[in-house]
Amino acid sequence: LLAGSGVPKDFGAAFKWFQRAAAQGNIDAINMVGRCFDMGWGTAEKPEIAAEHYHRAAALGHSWAQYNLGHLYLNGRGVGRAPAQAYTYYLKAAEQGHARAMNLVGRCCEQGWGRPRDCAAAAKWYPRSAEGGYFRGQYNWATRLLEEGRVEEARHWLERAAASGTPAVRTAISEVLSRVNDAPRRPCALG
């Protein structure tokens, strides 16, 4: 119902079904009720209530809930802005193999969000995200490879990111590829 796969989209009905399953303790449904409140799918957008559901599912080890909760803490939606908490939740999800969370752990390391800046740690998380198939991880890993002068490896990851990335990412990739031979050094060099 939420995606409209085989049936017409009906966010309201999907939300009701998620609530029923969540009431029975279904961990995926608990996360999805949070997602509905987070995104306003079939209900009013209420990030505070989304956070409650994400906390509940995250405590049970649900990697998507941990990732979603990380976003709320990073952006201060429904909870106080707490980059260290965001990093903690992203890391929990990443350690379970969540490719998107791996990318965000890399970003936290690179940018110093909620933890000390550590470019070497970022360089360990980006390839894991890239290999996990996440286009943003592929893009971030490619930019690190360019800094090291590993142009052909970077080109491979940029092409993979372009295949599944958003239009904005494809535009950024085109710009990077157009100046690949004299790519500027970013302040976070791999070491």
Coordinates of C-alpha atoms in Angstrom, one line a residue:
L1 CA 0.0 0.0 0.0
L2 CA 2.8 2.4 0.8
A3 CA 4.7 1.8 -2.5
G4 CA 1.6 1.0 -4.5
S5 CA 3.1 -2.3 -5.7
G6 CA 0.3 -4.3 -7.2
V7 CA -2.3 -2.1 -5.5
P8 CA -3.1 1.6 -5.5
K9 CA -1.0 3.7 -3.2
D10 CA -2.8 4.3 0.1
F11 CA -0.6 5.9 2.8
G12 CA -3.5 6.0 5.3
A13 CA -4.2 2.3 4.9
A14 CA -0.5 1.5 5.0
F15 CA -0.1 3.5 8.2
K16 CA -3.0 1.6 9.9
W17 CA -1.5 -1.8 8.9
F18 CA 1.9 -0.7 10.3
Q19 CA 0.2 0.3 13.5
R20 CA -1.5 -3.0 13.9
A21 CA 1.6 -5.0 13.3
A22 CA 3.6 -2.7 15.6
A23 CA 1.1 -3.3 18.4
Q24 CA 1.9 -7.0 18.0
G25 CA 5.6 -6.3 18.4
N26 CA 6.7 -6.5 14.8
I27 CA 10.0 -4.7 14.8
D28 CA 9.9 -3.7 11.1
A29 CA 6.4 -2.3 11.6
I30 CA 7.6 -0.3 14.7
N31 CA 10.2 1.3 12.5
M32 CA 7.7 1.9 9.7
V33 CA 5.2 3.6 12.1
G34 CA 8.1 5.9 13.0
R35 CA 8.8 6.5 9.3
C36 CA 5.2 7.4 8.7
F37 CA 5.3 10.0 11.5
D38 CA 8.7 11.2 10.3
M39 CA 7.6 11.6 6.7
G40 CA 3.9 12.4 7.1
W41 CA 2.8 9.2 5.3
G42 CA -0.9 8.6 6.2
T43 CA -0.7 10.7 9.3
A44 CA 0.5 14.1 10.4
E45 CA 4.2 14.7 10.4
K46 CA 5.3 14.4 14.0
P47 CA 9.1 13.8 14.4
E48 CA 8.8 13.6 18.2
I49 CA 6.5 10.5 17.8
A50 CA 8.7 9.2 15.0
A51 CA 11.7 9.3 17.5
E52 CA 9.8 7.3 20.1
H53 CA 9.1 4.5 17.5
Y54 CA 12.7 4.6 16.2
H55 CA 14.0 4.4 19.8
R56 CA 11.9 1.4 20.5
A57 CA 13.0 -0.5 17.3
A58 CA 16.6 0.7 17.6
A59 CA 16.7 -0.7 21.2
L60 CA 15.7 -4.1 19.7
G61 CA 18.6 -3.9 17.2
H62 CA 16.8 -2.7 14.1
S63 CA 19.4 -1.2 11.8
W64 CA 17.0 0.9 9.8
A65 CA 15.6 2.4 13.0
Q66 CA 19.1 3.1 14.2
Y67 CA 19.9 4.8 10.9
N68 CA 16.6 6.8 11.0
L69 CA 17.2 7.8 14.6
G70 CA 20.7 9.0 13.6
H71 CA 19.1 11.4 11.1
L72 CA 16.8 12.9 13.7
Y73 CA 19.7 13.5 16.1
L74 CA 22.0 14.9 13.4
N75 CA 19.3 17.3 12.2
G76 CA 17.6 18.0 15.6
R77 CA 14.2 16.9 14.4
G78 CA 11.9 15.6 17.1
V79 CA 14.9 15.4 19.5
G80 CA 17.6 17.8 20.5
R81 CA 20.4 18.1 18.0
A82 CA 23.0 15.7 19.2
P83 CA 25.7 14.8 16.6
A84 CA 27.4 12.4 19.0
Q85 CA 24.1 10.5 19.4
A86 CA 23.7 10.5 15.6
Y87 CA 27.1 9.0 15.2
T88 CA 26.4 6.3 17.8
Y89 CA 23.2 5.2 16.1
Y90 CA 24.8 5.3 12.6
L91 CA 27.7 3.2 13.9
K92 CA 25.3 0.6 15.4
A93 CA 23.6 0.3 12.1
A94 CA 26.8 0.3 10.1
E95 CA 28.2 -2.5 12.3
Q96 CA 25.2 -4.6 11.2
G97 CA 26.1 -4.1 7.5
H98 CA 23.8 -1.1 6.8
A99 CA 25.5 0.5 3.7
R100 CA 23.8 3.9 4.1
A101 CA 24.8 4.1 7.7
M102 CA 28.4 3.1 6.7
N103 CA 28.5 6.2 4.5
L104 CA 27.3 8.4 7.3
V105 CA 29.8 7.0 9.7
G106 CA 32.4 8.0 7.1
R107 CA 30.9 11.5 6.8
C108 CA 30.8 11.9 10.6
C109 CA 34.5 10.8 10.7
E110 CA 35.4 13.1 7.9
Q111 CA 33.5 16.1 9.1
G112 CA 34.0 15.7 12.8
W113 CA 30.2 15.3 13.4
G114 CA 29.7 14.0 17.0
R115 CA 33.3 12.7 17.2
P116 CA 36.8 13.9 16.5
R117 CA 37.7 14.3 12.9
D118 CA 39.4 11.2 11.6
C119 CA 40.1 10.9 7.9
A120 CA 41.7 7.5 8.2
A121 CA 38.5 6.1 9.7
A122 CA 36.4 7.8 7.0
A123 CA 38.7 6.0 4.4
K124 CA 37.7 2.7 6.0
W125 CA 34.0 3.3 6.0
Y126 CA 33.5 4.7 2.6
P127 CA 34.7 1.7 0.6
R128 CA 32.5 -0.6 2.8
S129 CA 29.5 1.6 1.9
A130 CA 30.5 1.6 -1.8
E131 CA 30.9 -2.1 -1.9
G132 CA 27.5 -2.4 -0.2
G133 CA 26.0 -0.7 -3.2
Y134 CA 25.1 2.7 -1.8
F135 CA 25.6 5.4 -4.4
R136 CA 26.6 8.1 -2.0
G137 CA 29.2 5.8 -0.4
Q138 CA 30.4 5.1 -4.0
Y139 CA 30.7 8.8 -4.7
N140 CA 32.5 9.6 -1.4
W141 CA 34.9 6.7 -1.9
A142 CA 35.6 7.9 -5.4
T143 CA 36.5 11.4 -4.3
R144 CA 38.9 9.9 -1.7
L145 CA 40.5 7.8 -4.4
L146 CA 40.9 10.9 -6.6
E147 CA 42.8 12.6 -3.7
E148 CA 45.3 9.7 -3.8
G149 CA 45.6 9.9 -7.6
R150 CA 43.9 6.5 -8.1
V151 CA 41.9 7.9 -11.0
E152 CA 40.9 4.6 -12.7
E153 CA 39.5 3.2 -9.5
A154 CA 37.7 6.4 -8.8
R155 CA 36.2 6.4 -12.3
H156 CA 34.9 2.9 -11.7
W157 CA 33.1 4.0 -8.5
L158 CA 31.8 7.2 -10.0
E159 CA 30.3 5.2 -12.9
R160 CA 28.6 2.9 -10.4
A161 CA 27.3 5.8 -8.4
A162 CA 25.9 7.5 -11.5
A163 CA 24.0 4.3 -12.4
S164 CA 21.9 4.4 -9.3
G165 CA 22.3 8.0 -8.0
T166 CA 19.9 10.8 -7.9
P167 CA 20.0 13.5 -10.6
A168 CA 21.9 15.8 -8.2
V169 CA 24.6 13.1 -7.6
R170 CA 24.8 12.5 -11.4
T171 CA 25.4 16.2 -11.9
A172 CA 28.1 16.2 -9.3
I173 CA 29.7 13.2 -10.9
S174 CA 29.7 14.8 -14.3
E175 CA 31.5 17.8 -12.8
V176 CA 34.1 15.6 -11.0
L177 CA 34.8 13.6 -14.2
S178 CA 35.2 16.8 -16.2
R179 CA 38.0 17.9 -14.0
V180 CA 39.4 14.5 -13.0
N181 CA 42.9 15.1 -14.2
D182 CA 43.4 18.2 -12.0
A183 CA 41.0 17.3 -9.1
P184 CA 41.7 19.7 -6.3
R185 CA 42.8 18.4 -2.9
R186 CA 40.0 18.3 -0.3
P187 CA 40.9 19.3 3.2
C188 CA 40.5 15.7 4.4
A189 CA 43.4 13.9 2.8
L190 CA 43.7 10.1 3.3
G191 CA 46.6 9.2 5.3

